[in-house]
XYZ file of C-alpha atoms in Angstrom:
509
model
C 26.486 99.076 68.704
C 26.092 95.625 70.312
C 26.733 94.867 74.003
C 27.434 91.299 75.166
C 26.480 90.045 78.652
C 26.873 86.821 80.600
C 23.774 85.913 82.629
C 24.989 84.748 86.045
C 23.329 82.065 88.184
C 21.487 84.739 90.199
C 19.989 86.163 86.977
C 22.171 89.298 86.997
C 23.900 90.364 83.769
C 27.666 90.845 83.722
C 28.895 92.948 80.791
C 31.623 91.182 78.769
C 32.254 93.843 76.145
C 30.963 96.194 73.459
C 31.486 96.402 69.715
C 32.473 99.603 67.965
C 29.733 101.938 66.689
C 28.945 101.578 62.989
C 27.477 104.762 61.511
C 24.266 104.998 59.475
C 23.718 101.296 58.836
C 20.829 98.895 59.294
C 23.060 95.924 58.325
C 26.162 96.468 60.467
C 29.004 93.917 60.481
C 31.130 94.667 63.540
C 34.874 94.104 63.654
C 35.489 94.362 67.413
C 35.751 90.896 68.976
C 34.590 90.102 72.507
C 36.731 87.547 74.360
C 35.408 85.207 77.023
C 36.641 81.995 78.609
C 34.857 78.847 77.379
C 33.929 76.496 80.226
C 32.660 73.140 79.004
C 31.450 72.231 82.476
C 28.927 75.073 82.850
C 25.978 76.325 80.804
C 27.046 79.840 79.772
C 23.977 81.994 79.009
C 24.795 84.966 76.757
C 22.584 88.020 76.199
C 23.090 90.512 73.349
C 21.645 94.044 73.371
C 21.698 96.216 70.246
C 21.558 100.025 70.586
C 21.265 102.976 68.254
C 23.907 105.415 69.483
C 22.864 109.055 69.242
C 24.926 111.166 66.817
C 26.143 113.510 69.543
C 28.051 110.596 71.177
C 29.912 109.489 68.052
C 33.296 110.669 69.283
C 32.871 109.280 72.804
C 34.780 106.018 73.595
C 32.225 103.165 73.556
C 33.220 101.910 77.010
C 32.172 105.215 78.583
C 28.763 105.476 76.824
C 25.773 105.496 79.184
C 23.393 102.913 77.736
C 20.285 104.631 79.135
C 21.054 107.603 76.850
C 20.915 105.355 73.728
C 17.908 103.916 71.915
C 17.381 100.189 72.554
C 16.818 98.301 69.270
C 16.343 94.736 70.520
C 17.913 91.816 72.335
C 18.686 88.138 71.734
C 20.027 85.358 73.931
C 21.553 81.905 73.551
C 23.917 79.464 75.216
C 27.604 79.656 74.212
C 27.727 75.952 73.294
C 24.958 76.550 70.700
C 27.334 78.841 68.787
C 30.372 76.549 68.980
C 28.532 73.829 67.032
C 29.085 72.919 63.397
C 28.899 76.255 61.564
C 30.346 78.170 64.550
C 27.676 80.808 64.017
C 24.080 81.355 65.118
C 21.416 83.721 63.751
C 18.756 84.902 66.212
C 15.699 87.143 65.898
C 15.891 90.312 67.958
C 12.983 90.964 70.333
C 11.872 93.532 72.922
C 13.084 93.367 76.504
C 9.816 91.775 77.671
C 10.413 88.885 75.195
C 7.647 90.024 72.835
C 8.646 89.514 69.250
C 5.859 91.979 68.568
C 4.292 93.053 65.327
C 7.397 94.898 64.195
C 10.260 92.873 62.771
C 13.281 93.990 64.809
C 15.761 92.223 62.537
C 18.264 89.482 63.264
C 21.645 89.221 64.957
C 24.285 86.725 63.790
C 26.989 85.772 66.251
C 30.128 83.887 65.283
C 32.466 82.239 67.785
C 35.961 81.004 67.165
C 38.625 79.778 69.501
C 41.639 82.030 69.907
C 44.554 79.612 69.815
C 48.093 80.915 69.490
C 49.427 77.716 67.946
C 48.191 74.181 67.318
C 51.693 72.743 67.142
C 52.560 70.150 69.766
C 55.360 67.670 70.364
C 54.780 64.041 71.293
C 57.584 62.510 73.329
C 58.191 59.039 74.757
C 60.570 59.116 77.730
C 62.495 56.150 79.113
C 64.954 55.903 82.014
C 67.732 53.461 82.751
C 69.509 52.451 85.973
C 67.451 54.540 88.368
C 68.677 54.361 91.958
C 66.290 52.416 94.157
C 64.632 54.397 96.959
C 62.503 51.599 98.461
C 63.569 49.160 101.159
C 61.549 46.072 100.275
C 60.701 46.504 96.580
C 61.776 48.560 93.585
C 60.823 52.230 93.259
C 57.624 53.379 91.486
C 58.921 56.174 89.231
C 57.112 58.993 87.436
C 58.393 62.132 85.679
C 57.290 65.696 86.321
C 58.050 68.332 83.694
C 58.147 72.051 84.525
C 58.827 75.127 82.442
C 61.410 77.626 83.660
C 59.724 81.042 83.869
C 61.325 84.472 83.577
C 61.260 85.122 87.313
C 63.632 82.161 87.711
C 61.118 79.764 89.249
C 59.528 76.840 87.447
C 55.924 76.044 86.586
C 54.831 72.359 86.459
C 53.134 71.607 83.134
C 52.608 67.840 83.125
C 53.562 64.493 84.603
C 53.674 60.911 83.381
C 51.787 57.996 84.872
C 53.386 56.027 87.726
C 55.144 52.756 86.761
C 55.277 50.311 89.661
C 58.373 48.352 90.685
C 60.629 49.345 87.806
C 64.086 50.974 87.674
C 64.158 51.053 83.829
C 60.708 52.478 83.067
C 59.294 53.541 79.695
C 56.211 55.781 79.900
C 53.208 56.365 77.670
C 53.648 59.190 75.104
C 53.349 62.751 76.456
C 51.858 65.409 74.227
C 52.955 68.968 75.014
C 51.568 71.998 73.193
C 53.722 74.963 72.239
C 51.483 77.058 74.492
C 52.561 74.910 77.447
C 56.213 74.906 76.414
C 56.628 78.555 75.476
C 59.183 77.829 72.726
C 61.604 75.126 71.604
C 64.464 76.992 73.292
C 62.722 77.483 76.646
C 64.458 75.371 79.358
C 62.430 72.589 80.976
C 63.152 70.973 84.336
C 62.560 67.202 84.209
C 62.382 65.515 87.613
C 62.041 61.805 88.332
C 60.230 60.902 91.571
C 59.519 57.680 93.447
C 55.722 57.715 93.996
C 54.494 57.571 97.588
C 50.768 57.352 98.455
C 51.324 59.942 101.219
C 52.193 62.498 98.524
C 55.733 62.777 99.886
C 57.455 61.602 96.671
C 61.229 61.057 96.848
C 63.349 62.830 94.209
C 65.355 60.253 92.210
C 67.099 62.760 89.948
C 66.584 65.918 87.905
C 67.962 67.595 84.786
C 67.337 70.673 82.660
C 66.869 70.502 78.876
C 65.003 72.500 76.240
C 62.672 70.906 73.669
C 65.438 71.418 71.096
C 67.852 69.495 73.384
C 65.351 66.646 73.736
C 64.990 66.464 69.960
C 68.784 66.250 69.669
C 68.928 63.432 72.279
C 66.375 61.528 70.189
C 68.257 62.061 66.891
C 71.609 61.083 68.359
C 70.112 58.274 70.487
C 71.989 59.550 73.520
C 70.954 59.560 77.161
C 71.239 62.491 79.565
C 72.455 61.916 83.133
C 70.281 62.845 86.075
C 71.787 64.850 88.917
C 70.866 65.266 92.574
C 71.325 68.535 94.470
C 74.341 68.471 96.801
C 73.587 68.030 100.493
C 75.998 70.765 101.746
C 77.110 73.625 99.453
C 79.119 71.140 97.339
C 78.674 70.350 93.669
C 75.547 68.558 92.535
C 75.960 64.814 92.282
C 75.913 63.317 88.753
C 74.112 59.961 88.750
C 74.508 56.842 86.622
C 70.785 56.940 85.872
C 69.883 58.393 82.469
C 66.922 59.802 80.597
C 66.325 58.749 76.969
C 63.932 60.136 74.361
C 62.607 57.096 72.458
C 60.215 59.113 70.294
C 60.013 62.770 69.307
C 57.570 64.078 66.724
C 55.855 67.378 66.018
C 52.160 67.252 65.221
C 49.059 69.401 64.929
C 47.123 69.274 68.195
C 43.437 70.008 67.815
C 41.311 71.355 70.651
C 37.998 70.052 72.010
C 36.183 72.871 70.166
C 37.911 71.957 66.878
C 36.173 68.578 67.076
C 32.798 69.901 68.283
C 32.656 72.619 65.617
C 33.434 70.071 62.884
C 30.405 67.952 63.844
C 31.558 65.591 66.626
C 28.830 64.854 69.176
C 28.553 63.756 72.804
C 25.811 61.240 73.630
C 24.404 60.925 77.128
C 23.486 57.742 79.028
C 22.369 57.555 82.644
C 22.080 54.631 85.095
C 20.202 54.995 88.407
C 20.724 52.878 91.525
C 17.524 51.059 92.643
C 19.050 49.128 95.560
C 17.180 48.887 98.872
C 19.806 50.898 100.808
C 18.295 54.056 99.229
C 15.282 53.659 101.547
C 11.591 53.343 100.685
C 10.769 56.084 98.102
C 7.543 56.875 99.997
C 9.478 57.976 103.098
C 10.763 61.577 103.150
C 14.185 60.398 104.396
C 14.672 58.125 101.325
C 17.247 59.232 98.747
C 14.558 58.443 96.115
C 11.810 60.530 97.792
C 10.076 62.808 95.268
C 9.184 65.995 97.117
C 5.656 67.264 96.244
C 7.006 70.824 96.553
C 9.154 70.162 93.456
C 12.500 70.284 95.284
C 14.888 67.843 93.581
C 16.347 64.823 95.353
C 20.049 64.047 94.759
C 19.287 61.707 91.824
C 17.146 64.310 90.069
C 19.711 67.021 90.748
C 22.575 64.995 89.212
C 20.500 64.040 86.131
C 19.411 67.647 85.546
C 22.802 69.238 86.046
C 24.827 66.835 83.879
C 22.083 66.548 81.249
C 21.699 70.316 80.939
C 25.344 70.727 79.941
C 25.664 67.701 77.635
C 22.339 68.094 75.785
C 23.730 70.971 73.710
C 26.342 68.648 72.174
C 23.833 66.015 70.969
C 21.772 66.935 67.903
C 18.876 64.463 68.342
C 18.731 64.825 72.157
C 17.686 61.187 72.534
C 19.267 59.800 75.712
C 19.714 56.312 77.116
C 18.231 55.702 80.581
C 18.714 52.550 82.699
C 18.220 51.417 86.262
C 20.113 48.717 88.174
C 19.617 46.723 91.384
C 15.793 46.806 91.223
C 13.058 44.153 91.050
C 11.421 44.974 87.738
C 8.029 44.496 86.144
C 8.434 40.698 85.773
C 9.500 40.161 89.397
C 13.211 39.432 88.740
C 16.113 41.541 90.019
C 17.873 43.222 87.098
C 21.243 44.974 87.012
C 20.477 46.842 83.779
C 16.824 47.563 82.915
C 15.220 50.253 80.753
C 14.070 53.080 82.991
C 10.994 53.776 80.863
C 9.719 50.195 81.333
C 9.771 49.477 77.597
C 11.161 46.004 76.793
C 13.056 47.130 73.683
C 13.483 50.921 73.730
C 16.008 52.331 76.194
C 16.090 55.835 74.676
C 13.997 58.742 75.968
C 13.452 62.276 74.655
C 15.627 64.897 76.297
C 16.538 65.463 79.937
C 12.812 65.821 80.711
C 12.319 62.287 79.309
C 14.921 60.898 81.745
C 13.263 62.719 84.668
C 9.813 61.351 83.701
C 11.127 57.785 83.206
C 12.865 57.963 86.613
C 9.694 59.145 88.402
C 7.662 56.433 86.628
C 10.141 53.677 87.516
C 9.872 54.551 91.228
C 6.186 53.459 91.053
C 6.809 50.281 89.065
C 10.176 48.952 90.285
C 10.784 47.776 93.842
C 14.194 48.416 95.374
C 16.395 45.318 95.782
C 20.164 44.738 95.410
C 23.098 44.146 95.472
C 25.016 47.090 93.913
C 26.592 45.841 90.671
C 28.002 48.178 87.980
C 29.452 45.528 85.650
C 26.360 44.975 83.467
C 25.600 48.673 83.008
C 29.218 49.454 82.050
C 29.348 46.500 79.636
C 26.059 47.612 78.017
C 27.367 51.184 77.601
C 30.630 49.798 76.194
C 28.653 47.664 73.737
C 26.767 50.753 72.456
C 30.022 52.772 72.229
C 31.699 49.867 70.398
C 28.818 49.491 67.922
C 28.880 53.208 67.111
C 32.529 52.833 66.047
C 31.563 50.650 63.117
C 29.505 53.397 61.471
C 30.428 56.706 63.120
C 33.756 57.909 64.509
C 32.204 61.252 65.445
C 30.310 60.161 68.551
C 31.702 60.097 72.088
C 29.596 58.531 74.844
C 29.166 59.666 78.439
C 27.665 57.330 81.048
C 26.460 58.908 84.305
C 26.059 56.380 87.140
C 24.300 57.693 90.268
C 24.650 55.398 93.281
C 24.274 55.390 97.049
C 26.238 52.304 97.798
C 29.272 50.187 98.188
C 30.076 47.994 95.170
C 29.585 44.247 95.465
C 31.376 43.501 92.173
C 34.476 45.675 92.402
C 36.748 43.324 90.418
C 34.115 42.749 87.718
C 33.633 46.535 87.509
C 37.397 47.093 87.185
C 37.570 44.456 84.427
C 34.676 46.183 82.594
C 36.373 49.611 82.956
C 39.731 48.335 81.659
C 37.973 46.826 78.591
C 35.991 50.055 78.062
C 39.118 52.262 78.231
C 39.721 51.515 74.514
C 36.300 52.868 73.515
C 34.892 56.397 72.954
C 33.386 56.400 76.446
C 33.756 58.316 79.725
C 32.035 57.340 82.960
C 30.908 59.871 85.551
C 29.934 58.475 88.958
C 27.996 60.558 91.491
C 27.825 59.161 95.035
C 24.675 60.184 96.939
C 23.926 59.695 100.641
C 26.330 59.022 103.475
C 28.025 55.720 102.507
C 31.786 55.146 102.537
C 32.860 55.796 98.945
C 36.538 54.822 99.259
C 36.047 52.077 96.643
C 34.667 54.549 94.121
C 37.681 56.786 94.592
C 39.875 53.786 93.694
C 38.054 53.501 90.329
C 38.994 57.123 89.548
C 42.687 57.014 88.621
C 43.319 60.670 89.500
C 46.366 59.897 91.647
C 48.209 58.571 88.565
C 47.900 54.790 89.095
C 45.963 53.166 86.262
C 43.310 50.511 86.818
C 44.357 46.897 86.339
C 42.061 43.988 85.415
C 42.080 40.533 87.001
C 44.158 39.290 84.046
C 46.790 41.999 84.666
C 45.778 44.210 81.722
C 46.182 47.940 82.450
C 43.616 50.553 81.347
C 44.825 52.504 78.300
C 43.492 55.751 79.835
C 41.537 57.058 82.817
C 37.834 57.103 81.865
C 36.240 57.461 85.324
C 35.466 60.610 87.259
C 33.903 60.205 90.724
C 32.337 62.883 92.937
C 30.489 62.425 96.243
C 27.501 64.779 96.281
C 27.996 65.684 99.974
C 31.557 66.992 99.605
C 30.791 69.231 96.707
C 27.586 70.526 98.255
C 29.650 72.079 101.034
C 31.580 74.279 98.651
C 30.562 76.707 95.944
C 31.487 74.575 92.921
C 28.532 72.503 91.688
C 28.716 68.709 91.494
C 28.498 68.911 87.759
C 31.418 71.274 87.333
C 33.596 69.007 89.452
C 32.485 66.015 87.326
C 32.676 67.551 83.902
C 35.981 69.398 84.233
C 38.009 66.379 83.092
C 35.716 65.379 80.247
C 37.240 67.438 77.405
C 40.660 66.035 78.385
C 39.380 62.426 78.330
C 37.723 63.067 74.950
C 40.982 64.495 73.533
C 43.145 61.666 74.891
C 40.880 59.188 73.085
C 40.900 61.109 69.768
C 44.638 61.824 69.836
C 45.796 58.322 70.740
C 43.757 57.000 67.797
C 44.892 59.822 65.513
C 41.258 60.794 64.800
C 41.230 64.328 63.381
C 38.366 66.829 63.142
C 36.452 66.559 59.864
C 38.063 68.587 57.040
C 39.367 71.185 59.401
C 39.550 74.740 58.119
C 41.524 76.918 60.521
C 39.669 80.137 61.456
């Protein structure tokens, strides 16, 4: 029998499940599957124990077996993301509890992981509205749609919303992709509400209607609109409005998951850029954000590099990472806004997360802090690398981690760079360290539904920025990294789906 555990952050083992007992076999292949939730944003350490169950317990349910009464045959451990890679299986040597492989060969354990997905079918819909009633005094409304599924209890559960379109009473939104898991079924009623966006969060209802997916498909085929209604103010009938909802596109498609791509050989590559501006404080002073503590305690920069790198390294086969600095006076005496952290004139790649940490510590001795805080060059350089990879490899997605203590001096240039980069296989994670006012950074992260716009009026094709201030997250229990990485699989999927890039020769499990 095999027992599967999750090793928690305090080192304790939490049992996830047990296989059945296979009698009289030294080459067992177990049928019982163990289910666990896959969290991209954390490193999930798994431990497997194999036991020989004594004959007298063969009719006892496995869940009630006392493990101390069984003979321990060996253990193995790995990280979940190591199994979800290309072959979706991993073979490990079993060893004793004290990690000795020992003289005796204890055999091997092969673990296979597959995603349990009820259905990969999804529908892609483009919604448009006409003749919405204006809710604003001095300009036109800023509409967005919210779609909810009606649940059995009679309430409704929000499942998605569109982006906000400013100043428009006849808006047409970007395509929405809804999976059958979200929708329930084609017959399940959906509530579609149109709101006028308000920065306070107090959005005004402009109209609502109820339709199933099958109804929406019919609206598309017949090219008809459906009228919005507003609830009556006093016990009367609801008010039918002139404003209408149209379905400009409706198509069913296969929707692949993040793990479908990863297990077919797609990779994430990691780049990091560290802020060397003077506002960090002299690295020799203990109150500097760049102070390296002789006791080995990490500063905020080291902590962010370690935590993000630890998760992403498992998705990159060569584990060669790009490491830059910006805002520092480099080896030749000039201030640079994108220099190689390892000091090499031509090579910006280092080996593994340890390589980034070593290059960072070395740069603190060789680079003097300067300024101002400019992101534009670093983002453009990352975009250039992501763009070049497109010409020979569609299976790489790039992640740039920018760690900064300061207020941006080139906000418009940064926004222009981000809008250009939104077409590339790139996501940007920004960690704010220290006590500065990070309001600007929050504006780069389009979480509230308003997309970034460049100086020429071009709008970002998708949200590629995720910002977290270290101080806020440190107060709670969730780590900085989890808060940062949660949105990454979604950003990866939006990129792949909008370009119709499919996993390599996908064989469904």
